[in-house]
Tab-separated table of C-alpha atoms and ligand atoms in Angstrom:
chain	number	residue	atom	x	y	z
N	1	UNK	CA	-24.158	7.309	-0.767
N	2	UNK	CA	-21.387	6.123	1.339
N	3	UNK	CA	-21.298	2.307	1.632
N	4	UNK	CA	-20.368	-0.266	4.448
N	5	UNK	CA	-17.501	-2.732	5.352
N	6	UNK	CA	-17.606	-6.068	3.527
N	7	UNK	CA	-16.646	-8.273	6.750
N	8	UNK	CA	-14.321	-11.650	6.010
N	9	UNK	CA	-11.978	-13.611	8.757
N	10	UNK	CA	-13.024	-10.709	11.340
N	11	UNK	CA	-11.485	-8.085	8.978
N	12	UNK	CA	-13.188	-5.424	6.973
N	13	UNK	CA	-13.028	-5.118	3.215
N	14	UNK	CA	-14.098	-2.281	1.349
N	15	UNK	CA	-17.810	-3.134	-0.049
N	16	UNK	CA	-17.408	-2.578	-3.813
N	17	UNK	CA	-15.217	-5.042	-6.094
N	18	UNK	CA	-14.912	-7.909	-2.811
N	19	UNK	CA	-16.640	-10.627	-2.135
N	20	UNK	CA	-15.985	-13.738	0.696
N	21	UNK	CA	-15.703	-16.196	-2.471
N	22	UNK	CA	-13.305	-14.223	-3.958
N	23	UNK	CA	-11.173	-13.768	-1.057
N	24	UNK	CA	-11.600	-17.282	-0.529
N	25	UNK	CA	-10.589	-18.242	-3.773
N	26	UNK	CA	-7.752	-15.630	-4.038
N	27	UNK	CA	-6.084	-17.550	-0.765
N	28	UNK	CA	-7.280	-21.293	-1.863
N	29	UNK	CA	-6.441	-21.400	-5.776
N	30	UNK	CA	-4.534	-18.093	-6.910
N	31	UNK	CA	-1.238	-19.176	-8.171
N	32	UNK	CA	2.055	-17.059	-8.013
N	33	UNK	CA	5.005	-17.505	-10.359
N	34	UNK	CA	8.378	-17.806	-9.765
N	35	UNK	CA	8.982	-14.800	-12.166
N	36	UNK	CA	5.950	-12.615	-10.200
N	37	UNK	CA	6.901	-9.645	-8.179
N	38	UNK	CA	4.668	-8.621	-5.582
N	39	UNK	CA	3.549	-5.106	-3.770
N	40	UNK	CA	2.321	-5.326	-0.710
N	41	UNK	CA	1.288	-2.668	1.630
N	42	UNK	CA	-1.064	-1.582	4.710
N	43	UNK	CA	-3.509	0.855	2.976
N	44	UNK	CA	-2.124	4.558	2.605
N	45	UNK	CA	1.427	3.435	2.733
N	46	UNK	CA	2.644	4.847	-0.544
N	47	UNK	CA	1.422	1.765	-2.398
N	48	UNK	CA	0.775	3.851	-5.349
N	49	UNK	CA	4.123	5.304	-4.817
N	50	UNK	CA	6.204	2.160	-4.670
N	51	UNK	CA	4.043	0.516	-8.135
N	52	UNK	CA	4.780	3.483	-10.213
N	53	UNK	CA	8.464	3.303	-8.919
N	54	UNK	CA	8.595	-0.176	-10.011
N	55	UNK	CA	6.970	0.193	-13.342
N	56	UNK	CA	9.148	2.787	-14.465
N	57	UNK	CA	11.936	0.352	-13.046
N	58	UNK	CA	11.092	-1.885	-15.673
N	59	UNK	CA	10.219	0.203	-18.578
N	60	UNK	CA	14.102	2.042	-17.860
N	61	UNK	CA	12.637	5.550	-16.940
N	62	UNK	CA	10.563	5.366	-19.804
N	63	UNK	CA	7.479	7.238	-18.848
N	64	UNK	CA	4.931	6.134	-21.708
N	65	UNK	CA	4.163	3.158	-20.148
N	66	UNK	CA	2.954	4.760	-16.893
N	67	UNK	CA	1.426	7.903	-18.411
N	68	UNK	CA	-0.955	5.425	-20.763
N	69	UNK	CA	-2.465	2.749	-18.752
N	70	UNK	CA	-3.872	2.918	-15.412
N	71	UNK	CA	-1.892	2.324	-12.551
N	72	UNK	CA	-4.433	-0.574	-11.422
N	73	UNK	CA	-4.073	-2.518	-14.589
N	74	UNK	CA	-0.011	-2.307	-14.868
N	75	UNK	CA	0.295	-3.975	-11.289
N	76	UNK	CA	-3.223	-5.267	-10.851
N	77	UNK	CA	-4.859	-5.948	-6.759
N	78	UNK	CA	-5.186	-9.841	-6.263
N	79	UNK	CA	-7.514	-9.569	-3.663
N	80	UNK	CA	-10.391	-7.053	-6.237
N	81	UNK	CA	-12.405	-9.039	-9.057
N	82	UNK	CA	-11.397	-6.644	-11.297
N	83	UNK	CA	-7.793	-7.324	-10.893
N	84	UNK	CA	-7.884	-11.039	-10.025
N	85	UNK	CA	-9.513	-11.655	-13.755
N	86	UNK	CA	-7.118	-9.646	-15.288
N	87	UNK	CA	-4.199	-11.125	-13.508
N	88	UNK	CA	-5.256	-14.436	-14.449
N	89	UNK	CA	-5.207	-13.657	-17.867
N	90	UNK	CA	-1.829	-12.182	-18.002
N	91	UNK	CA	1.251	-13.524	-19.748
N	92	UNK	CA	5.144	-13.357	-18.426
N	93	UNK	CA	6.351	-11.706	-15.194
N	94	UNK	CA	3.455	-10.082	-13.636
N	95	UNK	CA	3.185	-6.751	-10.956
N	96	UNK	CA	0.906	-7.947	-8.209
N	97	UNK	CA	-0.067	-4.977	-5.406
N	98	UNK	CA	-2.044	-6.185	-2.986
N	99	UNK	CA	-2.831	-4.764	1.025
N	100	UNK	CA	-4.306	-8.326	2.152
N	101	UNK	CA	-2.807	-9.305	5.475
N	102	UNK	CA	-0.455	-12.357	5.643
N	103	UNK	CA	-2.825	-15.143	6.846
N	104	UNK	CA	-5.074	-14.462	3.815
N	105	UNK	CA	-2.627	-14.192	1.250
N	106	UNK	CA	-2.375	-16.513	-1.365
N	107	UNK	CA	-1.102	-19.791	-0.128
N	108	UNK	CA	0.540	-20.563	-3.135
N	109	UNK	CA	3.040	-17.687	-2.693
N	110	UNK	CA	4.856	-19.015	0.109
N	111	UNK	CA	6.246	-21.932	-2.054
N	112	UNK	CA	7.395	-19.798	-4.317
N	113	UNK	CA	10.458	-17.745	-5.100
N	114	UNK	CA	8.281	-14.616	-6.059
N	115	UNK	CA	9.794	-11.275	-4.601
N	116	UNK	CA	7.747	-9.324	-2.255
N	117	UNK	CA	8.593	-5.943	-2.145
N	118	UNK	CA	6.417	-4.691	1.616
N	119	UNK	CA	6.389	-1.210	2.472
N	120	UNK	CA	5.692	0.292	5.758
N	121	UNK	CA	5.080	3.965	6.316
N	122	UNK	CA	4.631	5.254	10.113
N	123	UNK	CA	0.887	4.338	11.274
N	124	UNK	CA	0.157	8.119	12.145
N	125	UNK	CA	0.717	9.035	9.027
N	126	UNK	CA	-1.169	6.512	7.698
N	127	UNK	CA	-4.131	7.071	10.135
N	128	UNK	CA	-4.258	10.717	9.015
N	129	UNK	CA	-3.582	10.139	4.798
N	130	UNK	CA	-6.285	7.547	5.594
N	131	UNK	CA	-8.826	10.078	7.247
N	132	UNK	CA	-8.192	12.077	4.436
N	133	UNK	CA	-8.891	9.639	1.770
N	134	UNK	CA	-11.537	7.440	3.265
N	135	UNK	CA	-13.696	10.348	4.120
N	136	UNK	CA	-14.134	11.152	-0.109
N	137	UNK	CA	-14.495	7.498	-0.789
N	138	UNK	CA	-18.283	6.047	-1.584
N	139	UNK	CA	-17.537	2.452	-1.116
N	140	UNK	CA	-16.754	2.666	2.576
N	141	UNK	CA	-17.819	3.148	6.192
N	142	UNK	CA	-16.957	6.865	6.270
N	143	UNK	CA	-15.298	8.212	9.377
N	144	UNK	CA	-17.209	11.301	10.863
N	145	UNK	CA	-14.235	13.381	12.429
N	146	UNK	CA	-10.700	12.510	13.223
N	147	UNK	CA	-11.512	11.342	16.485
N	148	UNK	CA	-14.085	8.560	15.143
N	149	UNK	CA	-11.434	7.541	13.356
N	150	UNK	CA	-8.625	7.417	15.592
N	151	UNK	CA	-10.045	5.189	17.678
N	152	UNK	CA	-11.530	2.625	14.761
N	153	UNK	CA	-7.436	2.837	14.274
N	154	UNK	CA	-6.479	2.114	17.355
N	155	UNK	CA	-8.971	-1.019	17.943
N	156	UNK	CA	-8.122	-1.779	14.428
N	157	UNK	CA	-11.446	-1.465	12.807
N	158	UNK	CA	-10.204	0.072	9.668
N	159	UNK	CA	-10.079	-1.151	6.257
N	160	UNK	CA	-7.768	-4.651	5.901
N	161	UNK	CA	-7.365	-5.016	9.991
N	162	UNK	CA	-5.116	-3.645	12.699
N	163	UNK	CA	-2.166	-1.784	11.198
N	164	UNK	CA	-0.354	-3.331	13.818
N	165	UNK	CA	-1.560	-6.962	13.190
N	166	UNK	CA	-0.304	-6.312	9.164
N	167	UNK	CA	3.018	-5.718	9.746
N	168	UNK	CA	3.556	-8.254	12.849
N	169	UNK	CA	2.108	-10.538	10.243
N	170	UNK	CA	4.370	-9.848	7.456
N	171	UNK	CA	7.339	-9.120	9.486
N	172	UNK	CA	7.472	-13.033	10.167
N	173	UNK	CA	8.996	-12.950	6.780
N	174	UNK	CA	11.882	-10.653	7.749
N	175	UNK	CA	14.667	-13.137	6.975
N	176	UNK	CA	13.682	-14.786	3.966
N	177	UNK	CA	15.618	-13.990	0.515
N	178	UNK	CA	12.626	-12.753	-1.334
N	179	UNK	CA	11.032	-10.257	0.552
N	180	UNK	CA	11.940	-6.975	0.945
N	181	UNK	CA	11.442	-4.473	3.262
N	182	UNK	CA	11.447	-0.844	2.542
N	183	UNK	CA	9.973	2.140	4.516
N	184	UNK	CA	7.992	5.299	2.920
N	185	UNK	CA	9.949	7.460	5.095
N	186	UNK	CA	13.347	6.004	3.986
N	187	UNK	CA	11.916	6.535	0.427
N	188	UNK	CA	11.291	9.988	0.843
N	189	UNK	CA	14.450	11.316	2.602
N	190	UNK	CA	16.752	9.117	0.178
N	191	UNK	CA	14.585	8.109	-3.207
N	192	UNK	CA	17.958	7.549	-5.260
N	193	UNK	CA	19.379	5.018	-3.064
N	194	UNK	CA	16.015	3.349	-2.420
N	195	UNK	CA	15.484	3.077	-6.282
N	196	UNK	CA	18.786	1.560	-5.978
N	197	UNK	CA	18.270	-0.952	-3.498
N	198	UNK	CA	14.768	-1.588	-5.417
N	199	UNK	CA	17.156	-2.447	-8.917
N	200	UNK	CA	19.118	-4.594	-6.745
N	201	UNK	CA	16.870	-6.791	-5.116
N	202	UNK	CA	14.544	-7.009	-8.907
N	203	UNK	CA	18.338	-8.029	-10.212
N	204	UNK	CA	17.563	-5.100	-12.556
N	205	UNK	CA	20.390	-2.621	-14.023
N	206	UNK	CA	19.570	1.024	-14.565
N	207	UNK	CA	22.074	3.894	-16.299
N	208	UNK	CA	22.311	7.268	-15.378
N	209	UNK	CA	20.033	8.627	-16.784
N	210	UNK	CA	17.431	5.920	-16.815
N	211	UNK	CA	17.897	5.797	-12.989
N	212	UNK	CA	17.087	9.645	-13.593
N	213	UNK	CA	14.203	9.721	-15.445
N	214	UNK	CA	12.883	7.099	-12.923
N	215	UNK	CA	13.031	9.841	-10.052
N	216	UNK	CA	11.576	12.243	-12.092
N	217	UNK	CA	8.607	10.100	-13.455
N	218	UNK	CA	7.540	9.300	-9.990
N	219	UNK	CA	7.916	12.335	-8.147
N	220	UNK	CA	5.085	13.496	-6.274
N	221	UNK	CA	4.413	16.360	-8.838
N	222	UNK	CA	5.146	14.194	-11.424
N	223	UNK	CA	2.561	11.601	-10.487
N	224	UNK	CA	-0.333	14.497	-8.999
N	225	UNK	CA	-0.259	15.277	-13.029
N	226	UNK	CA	-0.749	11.520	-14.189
N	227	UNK	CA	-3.981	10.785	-14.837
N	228	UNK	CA	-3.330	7.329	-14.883
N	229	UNK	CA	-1.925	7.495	-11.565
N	230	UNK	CA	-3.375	9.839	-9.529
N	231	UNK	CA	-6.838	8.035	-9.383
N	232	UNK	CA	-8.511	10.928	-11.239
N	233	UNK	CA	-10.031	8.236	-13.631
N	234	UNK	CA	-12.438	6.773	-10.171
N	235	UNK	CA	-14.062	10.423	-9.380
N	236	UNK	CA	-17.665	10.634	-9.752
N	237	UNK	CA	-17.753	6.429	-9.848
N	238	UNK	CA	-15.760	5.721	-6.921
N	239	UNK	CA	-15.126	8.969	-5.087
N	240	UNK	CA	-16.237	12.415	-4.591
N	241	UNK	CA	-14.586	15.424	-6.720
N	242	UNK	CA	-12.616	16.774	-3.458
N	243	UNK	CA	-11.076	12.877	-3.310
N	244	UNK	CA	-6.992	12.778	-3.934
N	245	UNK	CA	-4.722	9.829	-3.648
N	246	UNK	CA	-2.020	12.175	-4.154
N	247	UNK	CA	-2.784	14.653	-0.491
N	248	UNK	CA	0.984	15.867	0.833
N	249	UNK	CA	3.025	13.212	0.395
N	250	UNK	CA	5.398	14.030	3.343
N	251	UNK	CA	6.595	12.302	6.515
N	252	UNK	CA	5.493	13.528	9.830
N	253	UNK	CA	2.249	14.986	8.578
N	254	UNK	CA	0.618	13.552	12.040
N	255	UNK	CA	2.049	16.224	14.182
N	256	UNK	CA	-0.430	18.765	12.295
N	257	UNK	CA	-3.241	16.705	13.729
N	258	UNK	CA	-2.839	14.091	16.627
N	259	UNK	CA	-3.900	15.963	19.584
N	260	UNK	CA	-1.170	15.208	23.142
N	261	UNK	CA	-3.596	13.147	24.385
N	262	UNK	CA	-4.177	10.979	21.262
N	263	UNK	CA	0.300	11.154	20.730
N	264	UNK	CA	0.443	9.435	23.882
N	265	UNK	CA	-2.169	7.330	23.573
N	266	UNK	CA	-0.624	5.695	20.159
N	267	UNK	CA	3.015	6.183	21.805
N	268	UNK	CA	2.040	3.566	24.244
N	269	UNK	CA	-0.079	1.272	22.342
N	270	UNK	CA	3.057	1.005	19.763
N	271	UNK	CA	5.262	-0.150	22.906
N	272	UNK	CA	2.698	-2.550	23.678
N	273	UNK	CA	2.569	-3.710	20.714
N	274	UNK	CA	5.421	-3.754	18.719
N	275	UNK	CA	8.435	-3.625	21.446
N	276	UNK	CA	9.621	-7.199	20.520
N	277	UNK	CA	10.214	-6.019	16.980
N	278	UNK	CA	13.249	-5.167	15.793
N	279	UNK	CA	13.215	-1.256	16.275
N	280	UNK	CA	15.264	-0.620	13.198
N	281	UNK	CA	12.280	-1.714	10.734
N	282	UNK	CA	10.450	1.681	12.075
N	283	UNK	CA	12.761	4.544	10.732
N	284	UNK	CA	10.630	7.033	11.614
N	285	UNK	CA	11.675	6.713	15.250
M	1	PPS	S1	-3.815	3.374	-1.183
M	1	PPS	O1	-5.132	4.014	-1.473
M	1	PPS	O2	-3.865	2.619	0.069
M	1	PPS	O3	-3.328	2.570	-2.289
M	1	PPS	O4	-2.846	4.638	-0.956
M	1	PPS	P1	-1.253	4.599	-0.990
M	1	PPS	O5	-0.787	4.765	-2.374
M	1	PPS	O6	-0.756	3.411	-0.232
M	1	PPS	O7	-0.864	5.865	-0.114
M	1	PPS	C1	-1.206	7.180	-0.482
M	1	PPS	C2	-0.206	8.090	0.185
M	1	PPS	O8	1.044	8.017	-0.533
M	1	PPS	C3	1.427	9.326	-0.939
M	1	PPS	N1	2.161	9.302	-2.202
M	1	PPS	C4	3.381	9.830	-2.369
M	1	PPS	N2	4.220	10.434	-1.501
M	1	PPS	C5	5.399	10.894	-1.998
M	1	PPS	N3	5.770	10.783	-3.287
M	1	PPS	C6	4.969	10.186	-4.200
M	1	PPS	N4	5.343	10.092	-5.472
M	1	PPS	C7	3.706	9.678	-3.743
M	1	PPS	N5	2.667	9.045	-4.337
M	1	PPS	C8	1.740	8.829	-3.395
M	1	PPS	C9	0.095	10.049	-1.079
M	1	PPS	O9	0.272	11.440	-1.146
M	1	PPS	C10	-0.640	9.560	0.160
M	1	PPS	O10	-0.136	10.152	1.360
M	1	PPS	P2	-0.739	11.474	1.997
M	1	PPS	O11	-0.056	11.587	3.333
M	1	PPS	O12	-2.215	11.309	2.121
M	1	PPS	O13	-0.362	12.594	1.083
């Protein structure tokens, strides 16, 4: 059975683990900590990517911590019930992913000093890892062909809003001290100095060879093989037995799909939209 969009503000939600109170109550009453570090992403951005960088960030390249609980629970989604219990419940510095879109986020986090860590990956790649993933998922609206879907993308009828409307959104935050911004594609064509520039903005201090076994521990490879990682643990519950988080994992992916037509059609509805940006935040130009 594949399920429907759980509608809230004029965006859709996926329908399992959301509700309108809980979104409510994640933007009215969830508090942030100083000491919290936040994930936040447009869905199929490399989310997973970026927590299990971080994680391993913090446990010094030590992979047990990664390869024995599940990646939702060591950096848990605010905006899910499942994660919003658990968060509240948790003690010290916390991980915090979350894909909501800046006007519902919680309000509490923009009078703190939390760090947000926001990753953006191009859209056509996520538009086609999304195809991908979406159409093995049972708790969504799933797209018929890649056409049905490109244009729910371009009109912004996908899961958590208009791709463009996310990062316009969180971009207003460009400037401030505790927010960085990091692209997938930057992470894939230099991971070292990405993990670096993660350490340095986390105030974190990695040797050698715990800067190392970081890289190693959240290579592609090494996270297709994690089982608490690579979403395995959801088949049968959550998503069909063809379903991987873990697809390609490359950059450019969208030229093995997007038709000329549908290239220029996104080519121009980026200028529209996004011209006024800074062009440098969109490194896979
Ligand atoms: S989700 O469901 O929104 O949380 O998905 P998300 O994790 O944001 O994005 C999934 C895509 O990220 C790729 N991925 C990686 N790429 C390179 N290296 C590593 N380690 C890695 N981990 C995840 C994953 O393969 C999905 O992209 P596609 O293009 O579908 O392969």
């Amino acid at each position: 059975m594949t399920g429907k969009s759980l509608w809230f503000e004029g965006i859709p939600f996926p329908s399992l683990d959301y509700s309108p109170e809980l979104l409510r109550e994640v933007q009215e009453s969830f508090l942030v900590k100083d000491e919290d570090v936040l994930l936040l992403t447009f869905p199929k951005s490399g989310t997973n990517w970026l927590i299990e960088t971080v994680c391993l960030i913090y446990s010094k390249g030590d992979p047990k911590w990664v390869q024995s609980e599940p990646i939702w629970d060591r950096s848990p989604w605010v905006e899910t019930k499942v994660g919003y219990e658990l968060l509240k419940e948790k003690e010290g510095p916390r991980l915090i992913s979350s894909h909501l879109p800046i006007q519902l986020f919680p309000k509490s986090f923009f009078k703190s000093k939390a760090k947000m860590i926001y990753l953006i990956r191009n859209p056509r790649d996520v538009f086609v890892s999304g195809y991908f993933f979406w159409r093995s998922a049972k708790f969504v609206k799933r797209p018929q062909s890649l056409e049905q879907y490109f244009d729910w993308f371009v009109e912004g009828n996908v899961l958590f809003g208009s791709w463009f409307d996310h990062i316009r959104g969180w971009m207003s935050m460009r400037d401030k001290e505790n927010f960085l911004i990091l692209s997938y594609e930057e992470m894939k064509w230099d991971t070292r100095s990405t993990v670096e520039k993660i350490c340095r903005f986390l105030g974190k201090k990695l040797e050698p060879e715990e800067l190392n076994s970081v890289l190693k521990n959240s290579s592609f490879q090494a996270m297709k093989e994690n089982n608490m990682s690579n979403y395995s643990l959801l088949k049968g519950q959550y998503f069909e037995e063809n379903g991987q988080l873990l697809r390609k994992g490359v950059a450019g992916d969208w030229k093995n799909y997007f038709t000329v037509a549908q290239a220029e059609t996104f080519d121009q509805l980026f200028q529209e939209k996004m011209a006024d940006l800074p062009q440098d935040l969109f490194l896979w130009k």
